[in-house]
GROMACS .gro file of C-alpha atoms in nm:
model
  119
    1GLY     CA    1  -3.934   1.539   4.183
    2LYS     CA    2  -3.735   1.855   4.115
    3GLU     CA    3  -4.021   2.083   4.259
    4VAL     CA    4  -4.022   1.872   4.581
    5LEU     CA    5  -3.643   1.889   4.617
    6SER     CA    6  -3.676   2.273   4.556
    7LEU     CA    7  -3.949   2.295   4.835
    8THR     CA    8  -3.739   2.110   5.079
    9GLY     CA    9  -3.434   2.277   5.029
   10GLY     CA   10  -3.275   1.956   4.863
   11ARG     CA   11  -3.355   1.728   5.130
   12GLY     CA   12  -3.662   1.547   4.966
   13ALA     CA   13  -3.982   1.422   5.116
   14ASP     CA   14  -3.979   1.174   5.415
   15HIS     CA   15  -4.271   0.995   5.273
   16VAL     CA   16  -4.415   0.979   4.919
   17ILE     CA   17  -4.760   0.840   4.835
   18GLU     CA   18  -4.712   0.703   4.466
   19VAL     CA   19  -5.054   0.644   4.289
   20GLY     CA   20  -4.939   0.664   3.939
   21GLY     CA   21  -4.722   0.339   3.911
   22PRO     CA   22  -4.446   0.277   3.663
   23GLY     CA   23  -4.493   0.604   3.456
   24THR     CA   24  -4.448   0.843   3.777
   25LEU     CA   25  -4.229   0.612   4.001
   26PRO     CA   26  -3.908   0.758   3.888
   27GLN     CA   27  -4.025   1.110   3.988
   28SER     CA   28  -4.119   0.985   4.334
   29ILE     CA   29  -3.770   0.834   4.369
   30ARG     CA   30  -3.627   1.162   4.280
   31ALA     CA   31  -3.851   1.346   4.524
   32CYS     CA   32  -3.783   1.105   4.823
   33ARG     CA   33  -3.507   1.181   5.068
   34ILE     CA   34  -3.214   0.959   5.158
   35GLY     CA   35  -3.357   0.700   5.375
   36GLY     CA   36  -3.721   0.794   5.286
   37HIS     CA   37  -4.023   0.578   5.223
   38ILE     CA   38  -4.253   0.544   4.910
   39SER     CA   39  -4.583   0.388   4.941
   40LEU     CA   40  -4.713   0.245   4.602
   41ILE     CA   41  -5.081   0.239   4.619
   42GLY     CA   42  -5.178   0.280   4.244
   43VAL     CA   43  -5.092   0.173   3.910
   44LEU     CA   44  -5.274   0.437   3.698
   45THR     CA   45  -5.001   0.441   3.436
   46GLY     CA   46  -4.988   0.056   3.407
   47ARG     CA   47  -4.884  -0.252   3.570
   48GLU     CA   48  -4.521  -0.279   3.451
   49GLY     CA   49  -4.242  -0.055   3.357
   50PRO     CA   50  -3.870   0.039   3.413
   51VAL     CA   51  -3.755   0.150   3.766
   52PRO     CA   52  -3.442   0.342   3.812
   53THR     CA   53  -3.294   0.081   4.051
   54ALA     CA   54  -2.963   0.259   4.091
   55LEU     CA   55  -3.122   0.574   4.227
   56LEU     CA   56  -3.348   0.375   4.445
   57MET     CA   57  -3.059   0.205   4.599
   58ALA     CA   58  -2.832   0.512   4.616
   59LYS     CA   59  -3.109   0.683   4.808
   60GLN     CA   60  -3.163   0.388   5.039
   61ILE     CA   61  -3.525   0.435   4.990
   62ARG     CA   62  -3.797   0.178   5.127
   63LEU     CA   63  -4.055   0.105   4.851
   64GLN     CA   64  -4.375  -0.061   4.983
   65GLY     CA   65  -4.649  -0.197   4.770
   66LEU     CA   66  -4.995  -0.150   4.922
   67ILE     CA   67  -5.344  -0.277   4.832
   68VAL     CA   68  -5.695  -0.157   4.934
   69GLY     CA   69  -5.786  -0.253   5.280
   70SER     CA   70  -6.096  -0.417   5.425
   71ARG     CA   71  -6.435  -0.254   5.499
   72GLN     CA   72  -6.333  -0.199   5.851
   73ASN     CA   73  -6.017  -0.017   5.752
   74GLN     CA   74  -6.213   0.214   5.550
   75ILE     CA   75  -6.461   0.284   5.852
   76ASP     CA   76  -6.149   0.345   6.071
   77MET     CA   77  -6.010   0.582   5.827
   78VAL     CA   78  -6.307   0.784   5.786
   79ARG     CA   79  -6.339   0.810   6.175
   80ALA     CA   80  -5.980   0.929   6.193
   81MET     CA   81  -6.045   1.175   5.916
   82GLU     CA   82  -6.345   1.317   6.116
   83ALA     CA   83  -6.162   1.323   6.438
   84THR     CA   84  -5.859   1.515   6.289
   85ASP     CA   85  -6.050   1.739   6.036
   86PHE     CA   86  -5.811   1.581   5.764
   87ARG     CA   87  -5.948   1.634   5.414
   88PRO     CA   88  -5.824   1.496   5.084
   89VAL     CA   89  -5.733   1.713   4.803
   90ILE     CA   90  -6.029   1.729   4.552
   91ASP     CA   91  -5.947   1.825   4.200
   92SER     CA   92  -6.305   1.833   4.066
   93VAL     CA   93  -6.650   1.736   4.111
   94PHE     CA   94  -6.877   1.585   3.839
   95ALA     CA   95  -7.254   1.491   3.856
   96LEU     CA   96  -7.330   1.140   3.769
   97GLU     CA   97  -7.490   1.250   3.444
   98ASP     CA   98  -7.146   1.381   3.352
   99LEU     CA   99  -6.953   1.062   3.425
  100ALA     CA  100  -6.812   1.031   3.080
  101ASN     CA  101  -6.641   1.373   3.127
  102ALA     CA  102  -6.504   1.272   3.460
  103PHE     CA  103  -6.333   0.976   3.288
  104ARG     CA  104  -6.208   1.206   3.004
  105HIS     CA  105  -6.059   1.432   3.280
  106GLU     CA  106  -5.889   1.139   3.446
  107GLU     CA  107  -5.758   1.010   3.129
  108ALA     CA  108  -5.607   1.351   3.045
  109GLY     CA  109  -5.388   1.313   3.345
  110ALA     CA  110  -5.387   1.677   3.427
  111HIS     CA  111  -5.565   1.650   3.760
  112PHE     CA  112  -5.433   1.695   4.100
  113GLY     CA  113  -5.608   1.520   4.376
  114LYS     CA  114  -5.933   1.326   4.359
  115ILE     CA  115  -6.197   1.327   4.092
  116CYS     CA  116  -6.527   1.297   4.257
  117VAL     CA  117  -6.861   1.196   4.116
  118GLU     CA  118  -7.179   1.303   4.297
  119ILE     CA  119  -7.460   1.060   4.326
   0.00000   0.00000   0.00000
């Protein structure tokens, strides 16, 4: 949260994509600008936990929970990524034979971006 505020001159991010869940949601709330939006799309740190509701309300943040879409949504997203040359952030790539280490890497929580497995 502090880093985002620093990078934006104290303003905060317009839109935060939250994948961690309750363990990282407070940081996302701190990182979001007043009147901003948080899309909660993951629960990597668990399904339940405390939410700093006073800060959420003070910043007038819109928090929206999202779930994975349909196969057609996935196809449309891939087309859009190809058309715009948009690429996700890749933290690391593991061979299928090294799957156990990929899970260990994820469990460590030190990654930034996607952890990929080559098949």
